[in-house]
CSV table of C-alpha atoms and ligand atoms in Angstrom, one decimal:
chain,number,residue,atom,x,y,z
A,583,MET,CA,1.9,19.3,-14.0
A,584,ALA,CA,4.9,17.6,-12.4
A,585,CYS,CA,4.7,15.0,-9.7
A,586,GLN,CA,8.1,13.6,-8.9
A,587,LEU,CA,8.9,12.2,-5.5
A,588,ALA,CA,12.5,11.2,-4.6
A,589,ALA,CA,14.0,9.8,-1.5
A,590,GLU,CA,17.8,9.8,-0.9
A,591,GLY,CA,19.3,7.9,2.0
A,592,VAL,CA,16.1,8.4,4.1
A,593,GLY,CA,16.2,7.0,7.6
A,594,TYR,CA,14.0,7.4,10.7
A,595,ARG,CA,14.8,6.5,14.3
A,596,TYR,CA,12.2,6.8,17.0
A,597,ARG,CA,13.4,8.6,20.1
A,598,GLY,CA,15.1,6.0,22.3
A,599,GLY,CA,14.2,3.3,19.8
A,600,GLN,CA,15.8,1.4,17.0
A,601,ASP,CA,16.0,2.4,13.4
A,602,ALA,CA,12.5,2.0,11.9
A,603,VAL,CA,13.5,3.1,8.4
A,604,VAL,CA,17.1,2.8,7.0
A,605,GLY,CA,18.7,4.1,3.8
A,606,ILE,CA,15.7,4.4,1.5
A,607,ASP,CA,16.5,5.5,-2.1
A,608,PHE,CA,13.9,5.7,-4.8
A,609,ALA,CA,12.4,8.1,-7.3
A,610,MET,CA,9.0,7.9,-8.9
A,611,GLY,CA,6.5,10.0,-11.0
A,612,ALA,CA,2.8,9.4,-11.8
A,613,GLY,CA,1.5,5.8,-11.3
A,614,VAL,CA,0.8,3.5,-8.4
A,615,LEU,CA,3.6,2.6,-6.0
A,616,GLY,CA,2.6,-0.5,-4.0
A,617,LEU,CA,4.6,-0.6,-0.8
A,618,LEU,CA,4.6,-4.1,0.5
A,619,GLY,CA,6.1,-5.5,3.7
A,620,PRO,CA,5.3,-7.5,6.8
A,621,ASN,CA,4.0,-5.8,10.0
A,622,GLY,CA,6.8,-3.7,11.6
A,623,ALA,CA,8.7,-3.4,8.3
A,624,GLY,CA,8.6,0.4,8.5
A,625,LYS,CA,5.9,1.2,5.9
A,626,SER,CA,3.8,3.5,8.1
A,627,THR,CA,6.9,5.3,9.4
A,628,LEU,CA,8.1,5.9,5.8
A,629,MET,CA,4.6,7.1,4.8
A,630,ARG,CA,4.5,9.5,7.6
A,631,VAL,CA,7.9,10.9,6.5
A,632,LEU,CA,6.8,11.2,2.9
A,633,SER,CA,3.6,13.0,3.9
A,634,THR,CA,5.6,15.5,6.1
A,635,LEU,CA,3.9,14.3,9.3
A,636,THR,CA,7.4,13.4,10.7
A,637,ARG,CA,10.8,14.5,9.6
A,638,ALA,CA,13.4,12.0,8.4
A,639,THR,CA,16.3,11.8,10.9
A,640,THR,CA,18.7,11.1,8.0
A,641,GLY,CA,18.6,11.7,4.2
A,642,ARG,CA,16.4,13.8,2.1
A,643,VAL,CA,13.0,13.6,0.5
A,644,SER,CA,12.2,15.9,-2.4
A,645,TRP,CA,8.9,16.7,-4.2
A,646,ASN,CA,9.4,18.2,-7.7
A,647,GLY,CA,13.0,18.9,-6.7
A,648,ALA,CA,12.2,20.8,-3.5
A,649,ASP,CA,13.3,19.4,-0.1
A,650,ILE,CA,10.2,18.6,1.9
A,651,ALA,CA,11.9,19.3,5.2
A,652,ARG,CA,12.6,22.9,4.1
A,653,GLN,CA,9.5,23.5,2.1
A,654,PRO,CA,6.8,21.2,3.6
A,655,ASP,CA,4.0,23.4,2.3
A,656,ALA,CA,4.9,22.8,-1.3
A,657,LEU,CA,4.1,19.2,-0.8
A,658,ARG,CA,1.2,19.6,1.7
A,659,ARG,CA,-0.7,21.7,-0.8
A,660,GLU,CA,-0.6,18.8,-3.3
A,661,LEU,CA,-1.0,15.9,-0.8
A,662,GLY,CA,-4.0,13.7,-0.1
A,663,TYR,CA,-3.6,11.3,2.8
A,664,LEU,CA,-5.7,8.5,4.0
A,665,PRO,CA,-4.4,7.2,7.3
A,666,GLN,CA,-5.0,3.6,8.6
A,667,ASP,CA,-7.4,4.7,11.3
A,668,PHE,CA,-9.6,7.0,9.4
A,669,GLY,CA,-12.7,7.9,11.5
A,670,VAL,CA,-16.0,9.4,10.3
A,671,TYR,CA,-18.8,11.2,12.1
A,672,PRO,CA,-21.7,8.7,11.9
A,673,SER,CA,-24.4,11.4,12.2
A,674,LEU,CA,-23.2,13.5,9.2
A,675,THR,CA,-24.1,12.7,5.6
A,676,ALA,CA,-21.2,12.1,3.2
A,677,ARG,CA,-21.8,15.5,1.6
A,678,GLU,CA,-21.8,17.3,5.0
A,679,PHE,CA,-18.7,15.5,6.1
A,680,LEU,CA,-16.7,16.4,3.0
A,681,GLN,CA,-18.0,20.0,3.2
A,682,TYR,CA,-16.7,20.2,6.7
A,683,LEU,CA,-13.3,18.7,5.8
A,684,ALA,CA,-13.0,21.0,2.7
A,685,ALA,CA,-13.5,24.0,5.1
A,686,VAL,CA,-10.9,22.6,7.5
A,687,LYS,CA,-8.4,22.2,4.6
A,688,GLY,CA,-9.0,25.9,3.7
A,689,LEU,CA,-10.8,25.6,0.4
A,690,HIS,CA,-12.8,28.7,-0.6
A,691,SER,CA,-16.4,28.4,0.2
A,692,ARG,CA,-17.4,29.0,-3.4
A,693,GLU,CA,-15.4,26.0,-4.6
A,694,VAL,CA,-16.5,23.6,-1.9
A,695,GLY,CA,-19.8,22.5,-3.3
A,696,GLU,CA,-18.4,21.7,-6.7
A,697,ARG,CA,-15.3,19.9,-5.3
A,698,VAL,CA,-17.5,17.8,-3.0
A,699,VAL,CA,-19.8,16.7,-5.8
A,700,ASP,CA,-16.7,15.9,-8.0
A,701,CYS,CA,-15.0,13.8,-5.3
A,702,LEU,CA,-18.1,11.9,-4.5
A,703,ALA,CA,-18.5,11.1,-8.2
A,704,LYS,CA,-14.9,10.0,-8.5
A,705,VAL,CA,-15.4,7.4,-5.7
A,706,GLY,CA,-18.8,6.3,-7.0
A,707,LEU,CA,-20.9,7.7,-4.1
A,708,SER,CA,-23.0,10.4,-5.9
A,709,ASP,CA,-26.2,8.5,-5.1
A,710,ALA,CA,-25.3,8.1,-1.5
A,711,ALA,CA,-24.2,11.8,-1.0
A,712,ASP,CA,-27.1,12.6,1.4
A,713,ARG,CA,-27.1,9.4,3.4
A,714,ARG,CA,-25.6,9.3,6.9
A,715,LEU,CA,-22.1,7.8,7.2
A,716,GLY,CA,-23.3,5.7,10.1
A,717,ASP,CA,-25.3,3.6,7.6
A,718,PHE,CA,-22.4,3.1,5.2
A,719,SER,CA,-20.6,-0.3,4.8
A,720,GLY,CA,-16.9,-0.5,5.5
A,721,GLY,CA,-16.1,-0.2,1.8
A,722,MET,CA,-18.3,2.9,1.4
A,723,ARG,CA,-16.6,4.5,4.4
A,724,GLN,CA,-13.2,3.7,2.9
A,725,ARG,CA,-14.3,5.4,-0.3
A,726,VAL,CA,-15.4,8.5,1.7
A,727,GLY,CA,-11.8,8.4,3.0
A,728,ILE,CA,-10.5,8.5,-0.5
A,729,ALA,CA,-12.9,11.3,-1.4
A,730,GLN,CA,-11.7,13.5,1.5
A,731,ALA,CA,-8.1,12.8,0.5
A,732,LEU,CA,-9.0,14.0,-3.1
A,733,ILE,CA,-10.7,17.2,-2.0
A,734,ASN,CA,-7.7,19.5,-2.7
A,735,GLN,CA,-6.9,17.7,-6.1
A,736,PRO,CA,-3.7,16.2,-4.8
A,737,ARG,CA,-0.8,15.2,-7.0
A,738,LEU,CA,0.4,12.8,-4.4
A,739,LEU,CA,-2.1,10.5,-2.7
A,740,ILE,CA,-0.9,8.4,0.2
A,741,VAL,CA,-3.1,5.5,1.4
A,742,ASP,CA,-2.1,3.4,4.4
A,743,GLU,CA,-3.4,-0.2,4.6
A,744,PRO,CA,-6.7,0.7,2.8
A,745,THR,CA,-8.3,-2.7,2.5
A,746,VAL,CA,-8.3,-3.8,6.1
A,747,GLY,CA,-11.9,-5.0,7.0
A,748,LEU,CA,-13.2,-4.9,3.5
A,749,ASP,CA,-15.0,-7.8,1.9
A,750,PRO,CA,-13.7,-9.3,-1.4
A,751,GLU,CA,-16.1,-7.3,-3.6
A,752,GLU,CA,-15.2,-4.0,-1.9
A,753,ARG,CA,-11.5,-4.8,-2.1
A,754,MET,CA,-11.9,-5.3,-5.9
A,755,ARG,CA,-13.8,-2.1,-6.3
A,756,PHE,CA,-11.2,-0.2,-4.3
A,757,ARG,CA,-8.3,-1.6,-6.4
A,758,HIS,CA,-10.0,-0.3,-9.6
A,759,LEU,CA,-10.6,3.1,-8.0
A,760,ILE,CA,-6.9,3.3,-7.2
A,761,SER,CA,-5.9,2.5,-10.7
A,762,ASP,CA,-8.2,5.1,-12.1
A,763,LEU,CA,-6.8,7.8,-9.8
A,764,ALA,CA,-3.2,7.2,-10.8
A,765,ALA,CA,-3.5,8.5,-14.4
A,766,ASP,CA,-2.1,11.9,-13.5
A,767,ARG,CA,-0.9,11.6,-10.0
A,768,LEU,CA,1.4,9.5,-7.8
A,769,VAL,CA,-0.5,7.1,-5.5
A,770,ILE,CA,1.4,5.3,-2.8
A,771,LEU,CA,-0.4,2.4,-1.3
A,772,SER,CA,0.9,0.4,1.6
A,773,THR,CA,-0.2,-3.1,2.4
A,774,HIS,CA,0.9,-6.4,3.7
A,775,ILE,CA,-1.4,-8.2,1.2
A,776,VAL,CA,0.1,-8.9,-2.2
A,777,SER,CA,-3.2,-9.2,-4.0
A,778,ASP,CA,-4.1,-5.6,-3.0
A,779,ILE,CA,-1.4,-4.2,-5.3
A,780,GLU,CA,-1.0,-7.0,-7.9
A,781,ALA,CA,-3.4,-5.5,-10.3
A,782,SER,CA,-3.0,-1.8,-9.7
A,783,ALA,CA,0.7,-1.1,-8.9
A,784,THR,CA,2.9,0.0,-11.7
A,785,THR,CA,5.9,-0.2,-9.4
A,786,LEU,CA,6.5,-2.4,-6.4
A,787,ALA,CA,8.5,-1.5,-3.3
A,788,VAL,CA,9.2,-4.2,-0.8
A,789,MET,CA,10.3,-3.3,2.7
A,790,SER,CA,11.6,-5.5,5.5
A,791,LYS,CA,13.2,-4.4,8.8
A,792,GLY,CA,13.3,-0.8,7.7
A,793,ARG,CA,15.1,-1.4,4.5
A,794,LEU,CA,14.0,-1.4,0.9
A,795,LEU,CA,14.6,-5.0,-0.5
A,796,TYR,CA,13.2,-4.3,-3.9
A,797,PHE,CA,12.0,-1.4,-6.0
A,798,GLY,CA,10.8,-1.9,-9.6
A,799,PRO,CA,8.1,-3.5,-11.7
A,800,SER,CA,6.5,-6.6,-10.3
A,801,ALA,CA,7.3,-8.4,-13.6
A,802,THR,CA,11.1,-8.1,-12.8
A,803,LEU,CA,10.6,-9.5,-9.3
A,804,LEU,CA,8.7,-12.4,-10.8
A,805,LEU,CA,11.6,-13.1,-13.1
A,806,GLN,CA,14.1,-12.9,-10.3
A,807,ALA,CA,12.1,-15.5,-8.3
A,808,ARG,CA,12.1,-18.0,-11.1
A,809,GLY,CA,13.9,-21.2,-10.2
A,810,HIS,CA,12.9,-20.9,-6.5
A,811,VAL,CA,9.4,-22.3,-6.3
A,812,TRP,CA,8.8,-26.0,-6.3
A,813,GLU,CA,5.8,-28.3,-6.1
A,814,ARG,CA,5.6,-31.8,-4.6
A,815,THR,CA,2.8,-34.1,-3.5
A,816,VAL,CA,3.3,-36.1,-0.3
A,817,THR,CA,1.2,-38.5,1.7
A,818,GLU,CA,-0.7,-37.3,4.7
A,819,SER,CA,1.8,-38.8,7.2
A,820,ALA,CA,4.8,-37.2,5.4
A,821,VAL,CA,3.3,-33.7,5.4
A,822,PRO,CA,4.9,-32.5,8.8
A,823,ALA,CA,8.4,-33.6,7.6
A,824,ALA,CA,7.9,-32.0,4.2
A,825,ARG,CA,6.8,-28.7,5.8
A,826,ALA,CA,9.5,-28.6,8.6
A,827,GLY,CA,11.7,-25.6,8.2
A,828,ARG,CA,10.3,-24.8,4.8
A,829,VAL,CA,8.5,-21.7,3.4
A,830,ILE,CA,5.2,-23.2,2.1
A,831,SER,CA,3.3,-20.8,-0.2
A,832,ASN,CA,0.3,-23.0,-0.8
A,833,SER,CA,-1.0,-26.4,0.2
A,834,LEU,CA,-3.8,-28.2,-1.5
A,835,ARG,CA,-5.5,-31.4,-0.3
A,836,VAL,CA,-5.4,-34.0,-3.1
A,837,GLU,CA,-6.3,-37.7,-3.3
A,838,GLY,CA,-3.9,-39.6,-1.0
A,839,GLY,CA,-2.2,-36.6,0.5
A,840,MET,CA,-1.2,-32.9,0.0
A,841,LYS,CA,0.2,-30.9,-2.9
A,842,LEU,CA,2.7,-28.4,-1.5
A,843,ARG,CA,4.2,-25.4,-3.1
A,844,ILE,CA,7.6,-24.6,-1.5
A,845,VAL,CA,9.7,-21.5,-1.8
A,846,ALA,CA,13.4,-22.5,-1.7
A,847,SER,CA,16.6,-21.5,-3.3
A,848,GLU,CA,17.3,-25.2,-4.2
A,849,SER,CA,15.2,-28.2,-4.9
A,850,PRO,CA,13.7,-29.4,-1.5
A,851,SER,CA,13.6,-33.1,-2.6
A,852,ASP,CA,14.2,-35.4,-5.6
A,853,ASP,CA,10.5,-35.5,-6.5
A,854,ALA,CA,10.0,-31.7,-6.5
A,855,ILE,CA,9.0,-30.1,-9.7
A,856,LEU,CA,10.1,-26.5,-10.5
A,857,CYS,CA,7.1,-24.2,-11.1
A,858,VAL,CA,6.5,-20.6,-12.2
A,859,PRO,CA,6.2,-18.3,-9.2
A,860,ASP,CA,3.2,-16.0,-8.6
A,861,LEU,CA,3.7,-12.6,-7.0
A,862,ASP,CA,2.9,-13.9,-3.5
A,863,GLU,CA,5.7,-16.4,-3.9
A,864,ALA,CA,8.2,-13.9,-5.4
A,865,TYR,CA,7.5,-11.8,-2.3
A,866,LEU,CA,8.0,-14.7,0.1
A,867,TRP,CA,11.2,-15.6,-1.7
A,868,LEU,CA,12.5,-12.1,-1.3
A,869,LEU,CA,11.7,-12.1,2.4
A,870,ALA,CA,13.2,-15.6,2.9
A,871,ARG,CA,16.4,-14.6,1.1
A,872,ASP,CA,16.7,-11.5,3.2
A,873,GLY,CA,16.1,-13.5,6.4
A,874,ALA,CA,18.8,-16.1,5.4
A,875,ARG,CA,21.5,-13.4,5.0
B,1058,ADP,P1,4.7,-1.2,9.4
B,1058,ADP,O1,3.8,0.0,9.0
B,1058,ADP,O2,5.4,-1.7,8.2
B,1058,ADP,O3,3.9,-2.2,10.1
B,1058,ADP,P2,5.9,0.7,11.3
B,1058,ADP,O4,6.4,1.8,10.5
B,1058,ADP,O5,4.6,0.8,12.0
B,1058,ADP,O6,5.8,-0.6,10.4
B,1058,ADP,O7,7.0,0.2,12.4
B,1058,ADP,C1,8.4,0.1,12.0
B,1058,ADP,C2,9.2,-0.1,13.3
B,1058,ADP,O8,9.1,1.0,14.1
B,1058,ADP,C3,8.7,-1.3,14.2
B,1058,ADP,O9,9.8,-1.9,14.8
B,1058,ADP,C4,7.8,-0.6,15.2
B,1058,ADP,O10,7.8,-1.3,16.4
B,1058,ADP,C5,8.6,0.7,15.4
B,1058,ADP,N1,7.7,1.8,15.8
B,1058,ADP,C6,6.5,2.2,15.2
B,1058,ADP,N2,6.0,3.3,15.8
B,1058,ADP,C7,6.8,3.6,16.9
B,1058,ADP,C8,6.7,4.6,17.9
B,1058,ADP,N3,5.8,5.5,18.0
B,1058,ADP,N4,7.8,4.6,18.8
B,1058,ADP,C9,8.7,3.7,18.7
B,1058,ADP,N5,8.9,2.7,17.8
B,1058,ADP,C10,7.9,2.6,16.9
């Protein structure tokens, strides 16, 4: 079954406000699209447009070739959405909650039981199906959120800032879950944390100030950032001067001072050594380059 999402010149302007999303172009099929950008970049606005909650003010979004503004139901039938502020009913069990949502989404009553069991299994909550949601950890609640988004077997799964409030182990588990779900569907995951998508995203999209700064594999972005990350060790007293006006990606206390990693288009000092960027640094370089324009 096809799952092809395409945006052509998509823009969104809030009433009386500025442009929140400007000239977005991309196309993607099955896989994980990691949408990365600082707060206010326009990620949530774009996600709302892609999920038909709001209509683009310019441009066009198509799902398997059909314009989603003209035929929103074609996409909605195949859409699973986990918003940022996903709330649960603490007194319901996971099974009851999913049964309730399946009914709201219009599933036939004879398929509800099986779908609920299947979705709980997919997110690793079969054993907790009859426990009350009020007793769930943040990570378990987030998995219930994914389970409800999967109830209609979506081809497009949109997840907004999913790891907020999760502990490191839960985050890791969540990333594996997302990778597993992307085998035969398109998963779009928005975050401002690079490590959320480092392992799972097949394609990376970076937004800033409403625009798409980068769209492609993370490996290509890493290559582009080569030659722009430096390392130098300075004494304690020289740290403020070495940091001033610089993008510092990492600092490590070492004997006699600090080892700094600096993102810069040119060497920051004679003693700086060029190093291989990681994805965090490639992202910082992209944002810094955009800011300097
Ligand atoms: P992100 O999800 O990347 O943090 P958003 O899509 O929430 O970014 O916001 C993009 C821009 O749109 C920001 O400048 C934000 O202030 C503005 N914005 C978001 N929601 C509204 C709204 N309801 N009305 C007006 N402006 C908004």
